[in-house]
Each structure stands twice: as structure tokens, then as C-alpha cells.
Amino acid sequence: MISNADREALIAYRFLQAKETIAVSEFLFNSDKLPVAVNRIYYGIYYALTALALKHMFETSKHAQLLGWFNRVFISGNIVDISYGRIL
């Protein structure tokens, strides 16, 4: 278990990582590097979801578990409209 200060620092780092990764994806998209842009978009979203999960005291290194958690808590819980996710 990590300390609250470390958790907050990790959350901030993950959001920064998400923002930078999505900015890179925009550059790649504008450079017609679509497959790589899609990959960077995916990871930008992954980093943002990782930060959200940490904020809610959920930790995993597995992509499928993170998506399952998001669907269970935010989609099935009607916090986020189903059009933004898929119930697994």
C-alpha cells in the first residue's frame, strides 16, 4: 500500500503522462501516422484511467482489469453514460 502523498504524486504523474501522450498523438495524426496515433491515444486514455483508478483506491497493472473496473464502477454505476464505454 502506498502513502497518500505518494498516491497523489502518482496520480499527478499519470495525468501528465496522459496529457503528453495525447498531445503526441495529435502530432502523429496530423503527420498522417495513423496507426501510431491510435496507439498513443489508447495509452493516453489508459494513463488517465490509471490515475482515476488510483484516486478511487483501485490498483492494477492489467489493462483488462482496469477496463473491467471502469465499466463496473462508472458505466454500470451510471456515473458515465454507456455511450462512453462498454459493459464487459
PDB file of C-alpha atoms in Angstrom:
ATOM      1  CA  MET A   1       0.000   0.000   0.000  1.00  0.00           C
ATOM      2  CA  ILE A   2       1.369   3.400  -0.934  1.00  0.00           C
ATOM      3  CA  SER A   3       1.144   6.524   1.206  1.00  0.00           C
ATOM      4  CA  ASN A   4      -1.423   9.232   0.413  1.00  0.00           C
ATOM      5  CA  ALA A   5       1.345  11.631  -0.634  1.00  0.00           C
ATOM      6  CA  ASP A   6       2.858   9.052  -2.975  1.00  0.00           C
ATOM      7  CA  ARG A   7      -0.607   8.214  -4.332  1.00  0.00           C
ATOM      8  CA  GLU A   8      -1.300  11.888  -5.091  1.00  0.00           C
ATOM      9  CA  ALA A   9       2.106  12.261  -6.766  1.00  0.00           C
ATOM     10  CA  LEU A  10       1.459   9.157  -8.880  1.00  0.00           C
ATOM     11  CA  ILE A  11      -1.987  10.436  -9.866  1.00  0.00           C
ATOM     12  CA  ALA A  12      -0.473  13.754 -10.964  1.00  0.00           C
ATOM     13  CA  TYR A  13       2.255  11.927 -12.889  1.00  0.00           C
ATOM     14  CA  ARG A  14      -0.259   9.674 -14.671  1.00  0.00           C
ATOM     15  CA  PHE A  15      -2.408  12.668 -15.702  1.00  0.00           C
ATOM     16  CA  LEU A  16       0.675  14.483 -17.004  1.00  0.00           C
ATOM     17  CA  GLN A  17       1.681  11.323 -18.855  1.00  0.00           C
ATOM     18  CA  ALA A  18      -1.829  11.105 -20.343  1.00  0.00           C
ATOM     19  CA  LYS A  19      -1.791  14.743 -21.446  1.00  0.00           C
ATOM     20  CA  GLU A  20       1.648  14.450 -23.058  1.00  0.00           C
ATOM     21  CA  THR A  21       0.796  11.160 -24.768  1.00  0.00           C
ATOM     22  CA  ILE A  22      -2.411  12.559 -26.232  1.00  0.00           C
ATOM     23  CA  ALA A  23      -0.502  15.652 -27.447  1.00  0.00           C
ATOM     24  CA  VAL A  24       1.944  13.341 -29.223  1.00  0.00           C
ATOM     25  CA  SER A  25      -0.990  11.506 -30.779  1.00  0.00           C
ATOM     26  CA  GLU A  26      -2.290  14.778 -32.225  1.00  0.00           C
ATOM     27  CA  PHE A  27       1.105  15.441 -33.818  1.00  0.00           C
ATOM     28  CA  LEU A  28       1.197  11.903 -35.219  1.00  0.00           C
ATOM     29  CA  PHE A  29      -2.356  12.207 -36.552  1.00  0.00           C
ATOM     30  CA  ASN A  30      -1.511  15.481 -38.284  1.00  0.00           C
ATOM     31  CA  SER A  31       1.598  13.794 -39.735  1.00  0.00           C
ATOM     32  CA  ASP A  32      -0.601  11.030 -41.216  1.00  0.00           C
ATOM     33  CA  LYS A  33       0.908   8.402 -38.889  1.00  0.00           C
ATOM     34  CA  LEU A  34      -2.494   6.966 -38.048  1.00  0.00           C
ATOM     35  CA  PRO A  35      -1.611   3.513 -36.645  1.00  0.00           C
ATOM     36  CA  VAL A  36       0.901   5.036 -34.229  1.00  0.00           C
ATOM     37  CA  ALA A  37      -1.523   7.870 -33.358  1.00  0.00           C
ATOM     38  CA  VAL A  38      -4.191   5.313 -32.424  1.00  0.00           C
ATOM     39  CA  ASN A  39      -1.688   3.532 -30.186  1.00  0.00           C
ATOM     40  CA  ARG A  40      -0.786   6.799 -28.416  1.00  0.00           C
ATOM     41  CA  ILE A  41      -4.470   7.701 -27.991  1.00  0.00           C
ATOM     42  CA  TYR A  42      -5.093   4.310 -26.394  1.00  0.00           C
ATOM     43  CA  TYR A  43      -2.205   4.771 -23.977  1.00  0.00           C
ATOM     44  CA  GLY A  44      -3.224   8.350 -23.188  1.00  0.00           C
ATOM     45  CA  ILE A  45      -6.647   7.064 -22.155  1.00  0.00           C
ATOM     46  CA  TYR A  46      -5.036   4.181 -20.264  1.00  0.00           C
ATOM     47  CA  TYR A  47      -2.848   6.582 -18.260  1.00  0.00           C
ATOM     48  CA  ALA A  48      -5.851   8.799 -17.451  1.00  0.00           C
ATOM     49  CA  LEU A  49      -7.893   5.778 -16.343  1.00  0.00           C
ATOM     50  CA  THR A  50      -4.973   4.612 -14.218  1.00  0.00           C
ATOM     51  CA  ALA A  51      -4.991   7.991 -12.447  1.00  0.00           C
ATOM     52  CA  LEU A  52      -8.763   7.773 -11.944  1.00  0.00           C
ATOM     53  CA  ALA A  53      -8.450   4.259 -10.539  1.00  0.00           C
ATOM     54  CA  LEU A  54      -5.709   5.351  -8.145  1.00  0.00           C
ATOM     55  CA  LYS A  55      -7.938   8.197  -6.956  1.00  0.00           C
ATOM     56  CA  HIS A  56     -10.583   5.566  -6.170  1.00  0.00           C
ATOM     57  CA  MET A  57      -8.077   3.291  -4.420  1.00  0.00           C
ATOM     58  CA  PHE A  58      -8.045   0.684  -7.202  1.00  0.00           C
ATOM     59  CA  GLU A  59      -4.656  -0.557  -8.380  1.00  0.00           C
ATOM     60  CA  THR A  60      -3.794  -2.960 -11.191  1.00  0.00           C
ATOM     61  CA  SER A  61      -1.185  -3.338 -13.892  1.00  0.00           C
ATOM     62  CA  LYS A  62      -3.561  -5.270 -16.149  1.00  0.00           C
ATOM     63  CA  HIS A  63      -5.360  -3.387 -18.903  1.00  0.00           C
ATOM     64  CA  ALA A  64      -8.363  -5.748 -18.887  1.00  0.00           C
ATOM     65  CA  GLN A  65      -8.811  -5.406 -15.120  1.00  0.00           C
ATOM     66  CA  LEU A  66      -8.666  -1.610 -15.395  1.00  0.00           C
ATOM     67  CA  LEU A  67     -11.297  -1.562 -18.138  1.00  0.00           C
ATOM     68  CA  GLY A  68     -13.447  -4.031 -16.189  1.00  0.00           C
ATOM     69  CA  TRP A  69     -13.217  -1.816 -13.085  1.00  0.00           C
ATOM     70  CA  PHE A  70     -14.167   1.279 -15.105  1.00  0.00           C
ATOM     71  CA  ASN A  71     -17.143  -0.495 -16.672  1.00  0.00           C
ATOM     72  CA  ARG A  72     -18.292  -1.905 -13.334  1.00  0.00           C
ATOM     73  CA  VAL A  73     -17.965   1.328 -11.350  1.00  0.00           C
ATOM     74  CA  PHE A  74     -18.597   4.098 -13.870  1.00  0.00           C
ATOM     75  CA  ILE A  75     -20.662   2.567 -16.677  1.00  0.00           C
ATOM     76  CA  SER A  76     -22.783   0.055 -14.755  1.00  0.00           C
ATOM     77  CA  GLY A  77     -22.989   2.550 -11.885  1.00  0.00           C
ATOM     78  CA  ASN A  78     -24.496   5.135 -14.281  1.00  0.00           C
ATOM     79  CA  ILE A  79     -21.782   7.675 -13.442  1.00  0.00           C
ATOM     80  CA  VAL A  80     -20.671   7.825 -17.087  1.00  0.00           C
ATOM     81  CA  ASP A  81     -23.118   7.393 -19.956  1.00  0.00           C
ATOM     82  CA  ILE A  82     -22.929   3.964 -21.560  1.00  0.00           C
ATOM     83  CA  SER A  83     -22.083   5.573 -24.917  1.00  0.00           C
ATOM     84  CA  TYR A  84     -18.576   6.187 -23.485  1.00  0.00           C
ATOM     85  CA  GLY A  85     -17.936   2.588 -22.512  1.00  0.00           C
ATOM     86  CA  ARG A  86     -18.879  -0.986 -22.981  1.00  0.00           C
ATOM     87  CA  ILE A  87     -20.083  -3.337 -20.290  1.00  0.00           C
ATOM     88  CA  LEU A  88     -17.947  -6.460 -20.405  1.00  0.00           C
TER      89      LEU A  88
END
